[in-house]
XYZ file of C-alpha atoms in Angstrom:
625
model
C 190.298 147.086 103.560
C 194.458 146.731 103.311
C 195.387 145.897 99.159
C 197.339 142.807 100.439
C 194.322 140.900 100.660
C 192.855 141.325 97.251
C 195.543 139.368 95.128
C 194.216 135.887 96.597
C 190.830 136.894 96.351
C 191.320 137.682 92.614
C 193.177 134.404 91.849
C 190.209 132.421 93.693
C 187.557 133.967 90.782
C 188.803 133.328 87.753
C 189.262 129.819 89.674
C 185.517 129.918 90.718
C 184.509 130.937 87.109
C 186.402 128.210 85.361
C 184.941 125.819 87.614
C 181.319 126.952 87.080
C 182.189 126.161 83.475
C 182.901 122.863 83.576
C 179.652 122.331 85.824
C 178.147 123.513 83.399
C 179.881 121.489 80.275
C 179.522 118.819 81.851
C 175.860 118.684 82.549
C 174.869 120.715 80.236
C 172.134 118.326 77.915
C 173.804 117.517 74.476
C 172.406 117.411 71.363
C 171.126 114.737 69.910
C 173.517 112.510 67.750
C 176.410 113.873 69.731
C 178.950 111.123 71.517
C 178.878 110.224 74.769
C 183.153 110.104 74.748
C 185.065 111.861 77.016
C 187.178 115.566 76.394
C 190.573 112.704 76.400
C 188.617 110.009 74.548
C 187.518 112.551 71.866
C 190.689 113.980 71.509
C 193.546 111.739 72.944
C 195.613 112.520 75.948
C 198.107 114.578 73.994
C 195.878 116.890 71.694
C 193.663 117.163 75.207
C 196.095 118.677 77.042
C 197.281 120.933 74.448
C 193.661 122.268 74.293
C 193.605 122.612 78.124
C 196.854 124.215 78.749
C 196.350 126.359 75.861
C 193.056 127.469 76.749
C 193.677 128.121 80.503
C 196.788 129.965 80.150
C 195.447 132.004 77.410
C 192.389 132.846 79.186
C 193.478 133.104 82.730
C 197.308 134.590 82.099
C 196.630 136.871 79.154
C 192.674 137.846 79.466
C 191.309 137.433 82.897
C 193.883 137.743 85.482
C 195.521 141.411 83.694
C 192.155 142.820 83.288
C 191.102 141.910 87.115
C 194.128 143.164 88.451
C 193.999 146.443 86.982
C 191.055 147.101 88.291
C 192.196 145.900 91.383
C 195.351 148.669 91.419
C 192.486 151.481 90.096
C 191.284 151.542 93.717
C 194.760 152.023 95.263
C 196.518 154.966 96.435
C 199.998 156.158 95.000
C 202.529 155.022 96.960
C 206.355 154.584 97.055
C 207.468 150.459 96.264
C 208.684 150.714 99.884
C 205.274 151.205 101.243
C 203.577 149.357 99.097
C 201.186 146.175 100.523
C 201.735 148.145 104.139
C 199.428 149.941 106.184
C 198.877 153.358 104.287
C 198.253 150.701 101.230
C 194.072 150.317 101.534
C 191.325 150.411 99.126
C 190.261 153.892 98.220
C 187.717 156.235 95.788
C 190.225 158.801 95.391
C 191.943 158.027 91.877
C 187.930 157.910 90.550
C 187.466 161.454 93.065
C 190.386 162.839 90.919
C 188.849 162.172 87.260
C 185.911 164.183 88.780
C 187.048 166.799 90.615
C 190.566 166.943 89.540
C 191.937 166.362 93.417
C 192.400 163.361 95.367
C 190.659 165.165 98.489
C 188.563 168.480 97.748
C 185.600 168.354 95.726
C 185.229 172.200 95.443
C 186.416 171.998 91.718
C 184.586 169.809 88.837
C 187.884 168.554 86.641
C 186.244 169.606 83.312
C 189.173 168.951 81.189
C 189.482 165.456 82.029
C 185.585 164.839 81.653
C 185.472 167.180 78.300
C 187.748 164.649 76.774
C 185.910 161.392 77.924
C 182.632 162.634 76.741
C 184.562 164.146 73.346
C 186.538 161.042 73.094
C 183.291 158.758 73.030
C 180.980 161.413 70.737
C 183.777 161.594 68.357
C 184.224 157.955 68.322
C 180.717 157.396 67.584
C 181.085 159.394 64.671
C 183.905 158.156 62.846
C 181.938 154.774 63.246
C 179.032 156.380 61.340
C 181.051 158.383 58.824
C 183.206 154.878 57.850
C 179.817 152.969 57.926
C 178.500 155.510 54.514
C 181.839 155.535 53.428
C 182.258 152.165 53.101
C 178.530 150.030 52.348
C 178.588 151.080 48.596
C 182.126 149.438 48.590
C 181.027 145.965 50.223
C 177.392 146.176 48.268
C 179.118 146.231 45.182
C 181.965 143.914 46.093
C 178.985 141.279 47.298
C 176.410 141.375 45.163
C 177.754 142.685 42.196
C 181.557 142.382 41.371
C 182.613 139.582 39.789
C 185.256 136.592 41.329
C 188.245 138.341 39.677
C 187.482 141.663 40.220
C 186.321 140.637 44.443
C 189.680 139.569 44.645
C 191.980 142.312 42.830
C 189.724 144.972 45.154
C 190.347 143.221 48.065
C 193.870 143.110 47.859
C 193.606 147.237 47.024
C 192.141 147.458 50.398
C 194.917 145.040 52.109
C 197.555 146.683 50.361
C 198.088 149.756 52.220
C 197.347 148.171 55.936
C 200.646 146.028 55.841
C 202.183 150.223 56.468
C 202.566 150.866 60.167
C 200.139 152.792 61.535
C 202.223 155.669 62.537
C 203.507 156.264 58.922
C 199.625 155.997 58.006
C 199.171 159.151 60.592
C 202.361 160.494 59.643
C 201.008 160.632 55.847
C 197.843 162.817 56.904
C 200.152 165.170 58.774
C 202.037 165.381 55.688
C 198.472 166.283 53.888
C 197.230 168.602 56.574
C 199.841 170.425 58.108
C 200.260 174.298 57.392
C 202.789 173.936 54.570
C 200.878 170.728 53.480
C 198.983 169.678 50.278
C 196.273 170.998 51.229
C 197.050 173.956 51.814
C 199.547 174.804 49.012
C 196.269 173.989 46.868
C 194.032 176.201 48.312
C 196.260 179.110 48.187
C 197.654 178.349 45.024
C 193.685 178.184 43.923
C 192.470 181.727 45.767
C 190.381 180.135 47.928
C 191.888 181.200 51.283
C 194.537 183.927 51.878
C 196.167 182.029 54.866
C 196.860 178.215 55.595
C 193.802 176.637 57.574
C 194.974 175.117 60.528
C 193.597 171.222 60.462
C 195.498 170.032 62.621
C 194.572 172.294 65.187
C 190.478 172.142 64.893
C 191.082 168.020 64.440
C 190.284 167.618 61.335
C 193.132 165.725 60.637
C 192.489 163.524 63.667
C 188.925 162.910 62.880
C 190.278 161.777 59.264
C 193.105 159.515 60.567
C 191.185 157.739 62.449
C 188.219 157.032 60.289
C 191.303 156.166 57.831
C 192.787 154.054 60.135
C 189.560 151.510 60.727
C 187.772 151.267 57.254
C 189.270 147.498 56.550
C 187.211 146.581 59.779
C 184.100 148.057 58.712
C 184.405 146.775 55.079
C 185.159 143.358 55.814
C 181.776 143.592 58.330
C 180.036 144.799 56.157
C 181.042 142.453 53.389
C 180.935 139.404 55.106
C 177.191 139.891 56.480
C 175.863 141.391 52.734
C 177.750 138.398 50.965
C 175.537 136.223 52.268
C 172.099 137.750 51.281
C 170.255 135.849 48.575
C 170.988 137.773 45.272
C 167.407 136.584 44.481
C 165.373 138.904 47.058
C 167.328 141.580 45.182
C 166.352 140.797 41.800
C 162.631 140.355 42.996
C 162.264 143.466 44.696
C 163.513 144.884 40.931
C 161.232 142.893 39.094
C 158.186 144.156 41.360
C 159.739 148.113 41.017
C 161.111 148.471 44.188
C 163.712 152.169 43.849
C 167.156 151.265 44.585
C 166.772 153.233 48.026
C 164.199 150.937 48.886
C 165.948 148.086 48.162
C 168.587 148.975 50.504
C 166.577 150.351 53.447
C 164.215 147.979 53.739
C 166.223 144.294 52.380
C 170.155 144.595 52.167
C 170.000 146.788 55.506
C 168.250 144.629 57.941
C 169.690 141.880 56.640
C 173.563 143.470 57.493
C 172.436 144.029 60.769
C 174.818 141.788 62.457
C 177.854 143.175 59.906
C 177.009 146.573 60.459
C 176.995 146.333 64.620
C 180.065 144.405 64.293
C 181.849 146.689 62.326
C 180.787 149.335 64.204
C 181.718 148.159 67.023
C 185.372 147.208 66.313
C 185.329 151.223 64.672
C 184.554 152.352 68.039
C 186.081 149.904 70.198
C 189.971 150.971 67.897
C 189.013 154.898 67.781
C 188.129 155.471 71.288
C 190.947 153.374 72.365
C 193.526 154.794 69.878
C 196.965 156.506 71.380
C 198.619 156.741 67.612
C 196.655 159.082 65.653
C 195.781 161.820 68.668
C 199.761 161.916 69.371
C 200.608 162.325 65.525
C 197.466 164.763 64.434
C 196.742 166.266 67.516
C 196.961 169.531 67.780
C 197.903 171.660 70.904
C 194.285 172.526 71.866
C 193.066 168.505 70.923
C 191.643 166.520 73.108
C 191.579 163.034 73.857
C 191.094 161.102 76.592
C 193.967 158.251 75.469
C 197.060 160.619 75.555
C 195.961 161.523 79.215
C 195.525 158.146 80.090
C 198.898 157.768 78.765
C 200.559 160.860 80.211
C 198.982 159.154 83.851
C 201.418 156.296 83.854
C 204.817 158.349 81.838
C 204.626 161.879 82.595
C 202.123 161.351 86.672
C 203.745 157.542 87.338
C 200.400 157.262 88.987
C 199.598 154.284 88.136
C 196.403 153.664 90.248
C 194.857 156.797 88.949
C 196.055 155.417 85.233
C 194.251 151.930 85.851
C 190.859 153.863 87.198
C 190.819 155.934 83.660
C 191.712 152.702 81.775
C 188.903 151.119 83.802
C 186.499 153.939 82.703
C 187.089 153.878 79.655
C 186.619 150.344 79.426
C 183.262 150.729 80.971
C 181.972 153.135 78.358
C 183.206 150.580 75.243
C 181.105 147.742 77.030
C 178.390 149.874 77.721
C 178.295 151.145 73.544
C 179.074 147.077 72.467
C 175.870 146.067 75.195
C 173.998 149.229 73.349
C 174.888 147.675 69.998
C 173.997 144.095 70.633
C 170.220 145.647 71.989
C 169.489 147.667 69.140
C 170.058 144.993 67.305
C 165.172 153.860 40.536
C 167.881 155.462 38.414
C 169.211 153.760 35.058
C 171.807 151.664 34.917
C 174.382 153.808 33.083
C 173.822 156.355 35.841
C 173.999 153.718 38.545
C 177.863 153.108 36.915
C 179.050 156.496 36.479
C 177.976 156.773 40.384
C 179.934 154.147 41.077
C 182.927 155.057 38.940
C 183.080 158.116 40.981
C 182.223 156.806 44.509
C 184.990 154.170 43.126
C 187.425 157.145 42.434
C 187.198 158.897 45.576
C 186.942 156.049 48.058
C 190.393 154.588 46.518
C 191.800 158.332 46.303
C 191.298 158.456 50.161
C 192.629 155.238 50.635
C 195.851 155.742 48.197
C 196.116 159.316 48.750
C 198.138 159.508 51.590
C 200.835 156.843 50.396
C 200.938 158.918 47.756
C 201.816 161.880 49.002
C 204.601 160.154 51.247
C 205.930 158.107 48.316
C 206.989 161.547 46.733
C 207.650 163.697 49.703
C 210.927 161.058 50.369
C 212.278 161.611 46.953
C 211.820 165.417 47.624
C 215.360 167.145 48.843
C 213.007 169.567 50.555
C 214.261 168.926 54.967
C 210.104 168.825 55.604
C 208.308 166.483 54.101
C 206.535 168.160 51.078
C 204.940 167.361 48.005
C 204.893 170.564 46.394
C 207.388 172.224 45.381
C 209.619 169.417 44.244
C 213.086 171.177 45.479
C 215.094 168.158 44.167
C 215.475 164.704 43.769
C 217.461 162.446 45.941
C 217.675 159.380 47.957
C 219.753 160.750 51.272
C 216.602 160.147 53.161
C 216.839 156.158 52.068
C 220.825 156.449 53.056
C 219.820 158.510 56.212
C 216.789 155.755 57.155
C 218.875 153.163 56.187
C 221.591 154.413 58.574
C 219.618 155.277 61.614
C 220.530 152.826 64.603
C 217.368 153.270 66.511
C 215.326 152.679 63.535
C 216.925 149.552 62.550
C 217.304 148.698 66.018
C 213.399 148.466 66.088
C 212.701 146.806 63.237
C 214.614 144.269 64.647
C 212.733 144.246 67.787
C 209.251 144.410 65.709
C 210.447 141.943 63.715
C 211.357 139.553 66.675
C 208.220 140.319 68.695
C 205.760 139.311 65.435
C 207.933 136.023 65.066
C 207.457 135.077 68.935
C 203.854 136.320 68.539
C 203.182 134.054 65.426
C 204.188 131.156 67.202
C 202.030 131.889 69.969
C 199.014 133.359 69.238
C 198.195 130.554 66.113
C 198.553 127.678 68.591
C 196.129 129.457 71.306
C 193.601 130.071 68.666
C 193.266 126.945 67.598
C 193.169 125.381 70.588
C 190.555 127.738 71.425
C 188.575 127.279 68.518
C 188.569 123.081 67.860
C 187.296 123.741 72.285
C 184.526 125.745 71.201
C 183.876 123.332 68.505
C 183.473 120.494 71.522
C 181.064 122.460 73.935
C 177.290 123.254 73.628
C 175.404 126.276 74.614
C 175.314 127.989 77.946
C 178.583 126.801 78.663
C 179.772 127.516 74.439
C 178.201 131.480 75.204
C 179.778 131.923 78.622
C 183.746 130.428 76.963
C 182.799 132.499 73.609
C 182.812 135.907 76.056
C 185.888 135.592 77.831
C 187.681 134.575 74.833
C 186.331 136.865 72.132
C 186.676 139.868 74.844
C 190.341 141.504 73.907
C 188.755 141.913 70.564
C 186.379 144.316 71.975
C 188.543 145.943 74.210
C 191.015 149.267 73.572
C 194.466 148.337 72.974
C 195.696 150.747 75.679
C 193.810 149.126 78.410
C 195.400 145.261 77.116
C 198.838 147.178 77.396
C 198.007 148.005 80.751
C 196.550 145.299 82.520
C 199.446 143.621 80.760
C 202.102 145.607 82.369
C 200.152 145.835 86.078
C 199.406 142.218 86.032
C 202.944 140.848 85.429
C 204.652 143.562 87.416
C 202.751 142.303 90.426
C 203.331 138.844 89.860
C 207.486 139.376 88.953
C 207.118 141.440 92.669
C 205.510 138.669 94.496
C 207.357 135.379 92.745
C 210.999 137.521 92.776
C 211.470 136.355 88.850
C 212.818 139.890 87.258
C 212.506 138.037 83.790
C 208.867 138.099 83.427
C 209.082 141.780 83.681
C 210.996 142.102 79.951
C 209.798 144.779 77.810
C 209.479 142.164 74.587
C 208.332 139.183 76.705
C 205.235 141.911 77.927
C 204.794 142.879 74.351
C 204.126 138.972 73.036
C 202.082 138.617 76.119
C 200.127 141.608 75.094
C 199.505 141.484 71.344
C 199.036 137.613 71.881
C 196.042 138.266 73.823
C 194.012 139.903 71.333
C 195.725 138.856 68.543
C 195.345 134.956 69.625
C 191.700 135.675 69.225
C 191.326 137.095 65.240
C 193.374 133.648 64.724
C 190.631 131.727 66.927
C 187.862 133.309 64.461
C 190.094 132.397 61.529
C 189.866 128.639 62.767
C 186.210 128.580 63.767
C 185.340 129.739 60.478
C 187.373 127.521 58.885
C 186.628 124.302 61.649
C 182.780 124.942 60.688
C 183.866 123.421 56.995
C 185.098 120.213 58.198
C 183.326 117.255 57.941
C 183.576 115.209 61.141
C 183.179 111.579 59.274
C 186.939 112.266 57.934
C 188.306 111.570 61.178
C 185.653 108.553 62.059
C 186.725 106.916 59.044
C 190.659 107.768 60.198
C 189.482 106.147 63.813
C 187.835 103.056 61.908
C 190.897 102.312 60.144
C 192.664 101.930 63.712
C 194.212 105.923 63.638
C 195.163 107.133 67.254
C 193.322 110.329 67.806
C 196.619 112.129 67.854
C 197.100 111.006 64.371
C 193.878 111.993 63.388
C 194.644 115.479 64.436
C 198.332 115.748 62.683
C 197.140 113.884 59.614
C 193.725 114.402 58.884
C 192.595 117.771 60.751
C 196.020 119.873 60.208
C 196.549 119.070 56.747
C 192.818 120.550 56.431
C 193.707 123.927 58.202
C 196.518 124.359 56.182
C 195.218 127.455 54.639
C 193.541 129.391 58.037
C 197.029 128.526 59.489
C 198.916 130.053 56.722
C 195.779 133.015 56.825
C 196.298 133.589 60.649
C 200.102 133.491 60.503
C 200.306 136.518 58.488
C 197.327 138.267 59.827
C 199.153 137.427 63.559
C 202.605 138.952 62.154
C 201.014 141.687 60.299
C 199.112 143.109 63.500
C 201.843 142.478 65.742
C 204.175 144.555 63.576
C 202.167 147.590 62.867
C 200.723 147.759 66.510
C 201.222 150.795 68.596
C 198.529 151.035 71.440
C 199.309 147.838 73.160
C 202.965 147.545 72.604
C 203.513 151.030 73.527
C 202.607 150.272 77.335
C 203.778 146.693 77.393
C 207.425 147.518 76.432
C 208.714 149.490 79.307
C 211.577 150.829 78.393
C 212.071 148.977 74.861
C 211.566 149.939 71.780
C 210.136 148.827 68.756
C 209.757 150.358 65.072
C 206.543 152.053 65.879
C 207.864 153.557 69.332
C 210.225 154.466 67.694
C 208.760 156.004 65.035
C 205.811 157.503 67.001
C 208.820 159.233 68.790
C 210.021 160.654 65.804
C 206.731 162.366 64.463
C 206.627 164.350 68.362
C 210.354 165.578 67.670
C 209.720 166.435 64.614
C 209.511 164.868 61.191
C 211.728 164.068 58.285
C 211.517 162.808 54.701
C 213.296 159.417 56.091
C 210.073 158.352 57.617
C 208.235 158.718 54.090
C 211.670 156.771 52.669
C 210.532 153.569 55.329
C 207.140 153.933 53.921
C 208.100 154.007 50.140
C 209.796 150.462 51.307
C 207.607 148.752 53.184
C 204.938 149.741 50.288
C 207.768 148.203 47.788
C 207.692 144.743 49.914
C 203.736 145.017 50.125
C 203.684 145.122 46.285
C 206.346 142.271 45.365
C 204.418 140.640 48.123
C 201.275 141.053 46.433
C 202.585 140.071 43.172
C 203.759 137.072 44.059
C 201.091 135.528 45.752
C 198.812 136.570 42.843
C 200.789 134.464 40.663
C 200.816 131.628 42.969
C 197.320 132.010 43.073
C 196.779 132.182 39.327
C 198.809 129.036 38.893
C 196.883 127.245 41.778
C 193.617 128.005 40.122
C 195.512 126.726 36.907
C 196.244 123.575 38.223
C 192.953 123.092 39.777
C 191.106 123.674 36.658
C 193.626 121.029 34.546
C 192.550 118.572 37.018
C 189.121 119.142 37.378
C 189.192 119.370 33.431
C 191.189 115.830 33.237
C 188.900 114.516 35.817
C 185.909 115.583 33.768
C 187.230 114.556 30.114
C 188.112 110.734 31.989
C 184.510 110.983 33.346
C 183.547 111.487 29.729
C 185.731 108.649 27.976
C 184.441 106.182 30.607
C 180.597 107.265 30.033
C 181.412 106.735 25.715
C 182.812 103.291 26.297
C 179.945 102.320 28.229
C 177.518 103.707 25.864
C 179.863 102.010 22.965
C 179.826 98.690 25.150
C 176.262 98.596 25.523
C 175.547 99.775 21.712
C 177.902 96.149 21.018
C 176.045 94.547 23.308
């Protein structure tokens, strides 16, 4: 069957899929209670065809149509643009033959390497899910159950803190830690233990740690989300009846995380199988990964088919591990704290460590990055970072890209989520899937069926500007970034009581004033939230944008570039700032905070000593009386 014939046919099902959708809104049985009112009469024309356009190009432009037509070019040949959508252009096996047998034609070989680091990619992946899973449940136990309001919120922003760094500097920091001449090392000899550097890089042990690094916020905020929840009381009773703590937590706090721990899980797995930054910055020359060869398929090959078919494989096994998930659905208490004083000291020390270690290493005059011995201090790296044109040529970039991507993926979101607020059921489950997908799926493979999707269309409509390395890169972060910002709104949509904007439609409000007046004002906060989240994660993001800007750069391709040359103390001097701006950051929005909750008491205090003056001349009243 010629290609040429498959682009129509994949336009016509996302077309069919949509409209088996509405069928089914449409028909579908509402609750009861629920108004009989039109999508337009709910809403008003305006706000209704925001949430339509929104929606549909969201879901059709930046989720569905990408991922369909990178599957479609996985079962293409190579070809020259010449012959392209000609006669030598059919539907073939042969890019799935190669990751098998390592040849487009002869099966007499098995391609082992290729196969060695799926399978490794997916076991190791597994792993780090499980090894940040018992790193982190004491954490979000303690931080649910039994940390106080203040002290939730001072550990929370500990655990923000060092995630607004870029992800390469992150990696960069644990090659700093590992390498030969590292800290590590240095201590080990200096200590007798070993007579020669041990070479983590090279047996992945750096790699495993990056990445299980790299994920824990996910698998925290699970985790702490789903235990928050639990009834303190089913805690205290199982005490009170002398159930051991290890009881407590096998058979109550457990079970009842399930849904926390699968989810965070799953997003560990989902980012570490899928990740391109830490195997390129801790990899060793004997690692192996199956995202760097997926990578090397479209930059070092240009076979692009035969990149889309490993993209497409890999994307099977996530689904396949997220459809596995979803199935499988006493000591004293001064012992119990000086447990958690030192589960408290190393988790932090892990998390700190490495921003640590770069903080001094770009003060160091040392050329390599080194903590030990401290040759000098200076600040030529600052002058040198501060100096570099390709650096601040992609901070500029990043910096534009995360505006752009701010102002597009909060509108999709909540358009998306005030439409899933509107729908019911089968047809809320079957919306809920398409949009909540990029979530689940590996950054590389959104890069991807970014960069195949809109090169095909720029070829067939003759409009060169779609194919623009930073318009691709919005498009591409958008698409799963649109969605945390959709969650962000649901969550915060599921607080809102509907009779606000009855009573605003009683007093003769259009529903378009409703929405600007009444339901904006009250979303205030997840818009604020999901602007920063949106900007953060478009800023530090490497898999995606590393695919969807051609021949672009940004700060981390840049970067990410500069750790496989080689590395200098300047990229330790960009982390010492952007930790600087993360702190004053911090600062000042806990003293806007502390004055907000200042405020809030004086009023509620005011209201409450009113409440009391009006309830003593009543009682004086009726004493006169």
């Amino acid at each position: 069957m010629l290609s040429s014939t498959g682009h129509p046919f994949i336009f016509l099902l996302p077309v069919l899929a949509f409209a088996i959708f509405w069928v089914m809104a449409k028909f579908e049985p509402k609750p009861v209670g629920v108004t009989k009112k039109s999508f337009f009469e709910r809403n008003g024309t305006p706000v209704a065809i925001y949430l339509i356009v929104a929606v549909a190009f969201w879901a059709l432009f930046m989720i569905v149509l990408p991922q369909l037509f990178m599957v479609e070019m996985s079962f293409r040949p190579k070809l020259p643009p010449v012959e392209m959508g000609g006669p030598k252009d059919f539907y073939t096996f042969q890019n799935y033959h190669y990751f098998i047998y390592g040849s487009t034609t002869s099966s007499d070989a098995i391609n082992w390497l290729h196969i060695k680091a799926f399978f490794l990619t997916i076991l190791a992946s597994l792993l780090v899910a499980i090894f940040n899973f018992v790193l982190c449940y004491p954490l979000a136990y303690y931080m649910a159950q039994a940390a106080r309001p203040a002290r939730v919120r001072f550990l929370l922003l500990l655990l923000i803190a060092p995630y607004w760094v870029n992800e390469i500097l992150r990696a960069f920091a644990f090659r700093i830690i590992f390498s030969s001449g590292g800290l590590i090392n240095k201590l080990l000899l200096g200590a007798g233990f070993v007579d020669q550097p041990i070479d983590f890089i090279g047996n992945d042990i750096a790699l495993y740690a990056g990445l299980g690094y790299a994920y824990m916020l996910m698998m925290i905020f699970s985790l702490y989300n789903a235990i928050e929840t639990l009834d303190h009381a089913q805690i205290e009773a199982a005490r009170d009846l002398g159930a051991p703590w290890w009881h407590i937590h096998s058979f109550i706090v457990i079970p009842f995380a399930k849904p926390g721990i699968a989810s965070g899980c799953t997003l560990v797995f989902m980012l570490s199988a899928g990740s391109l930054a830490a195997p390129l910055v801790l990899g060793g020359p004997r690692s192996l990964w199956f995202t760097p060869i997926l990578y090397d398929r479209f930059f070092q090959a240009f076979n692009w088919p035969q990149g889309a078919a490993y993209a497409f494989i890999l994307l099977l096994a996530c689904v396949s591990f997220v459809l596995l998930v979803l199935r499988l659905g006493r000591l004293s208490k001064t012992v119990m704290n000086v447990m958690l004083a030192f589960y408290m000291a190393i988790f932090f020390g892990f998390l700190f460590g490495p921003l640590i270690v770069m903080g001094i290493s770009s003060f160091n005059t040392s050329t390599y990055p080194q903590v030990y011995p401290i040759e000098g201090l200076t600040l030529t790296w600052f002058d040198k970072l501060l100096n570099d044109r390709d650096m601040v040529y992609g901070m500029k970039n990043s910096l534009w890209i995360g505006m752009w991507v701010v102002l597009l993926s909060v509108p999709l979101g909540l358009a998306a989520a005030m439409m899933m607020s509107q729908i019911y059921s089968k047809a809320r489950s079957f919306y809920y899937v398409i949009v909540v997908s990029p979530v689940l799926t590996p950054g590389v493979i959104i890069g991807i069926s970014t960069v195949v999707f809109w090169r095909d269309l720029t070829t067939a409509t003759n409009s060169k500007f779609l194919y623009d390395g930073v318009f691709l890169a919005v498009l591409g972060q958008s698409s799963f970034i649109s969605a945390y910002c959709m969650l962000m709104f649901m969550s915060r949509l599921n607080r809102f009581d509907r009779a606000q904007e009855e009573a605003g439609l009683d007093l003769g409000a259009s529903q378009t004033q409703v929405f600007f007046h009444i339901l904006l004002p009250f979303l205030r906060p997840a818009i604020f939230s999901s602007a920063v989240l949106a900007f953060l994660s478009s800023f530090e993001n490497y898999n995606t944008t590393t695919f969807a800007i051609l021949a672009d750069k940004t700060l981390t391709t840049v970067l990410a570039g500069r750790v496989r040359q080689g590395t200098t103390p300047a990229i330790s001097a960009l982390a010492v700032l952007i930790i600087a701006v993360t702190i004053v950051g911090a600062i000042i929005y806990e003293l806007v905070k502390r004055r907000e909750d200042r405020e809030r008491q004086a009023r509620l205090d005011a209201a409450h000593a009113a409440e009391l003056r009006e309830l003593e001349s009543i009682e004086k009243a009726t004493l006169h009386a």
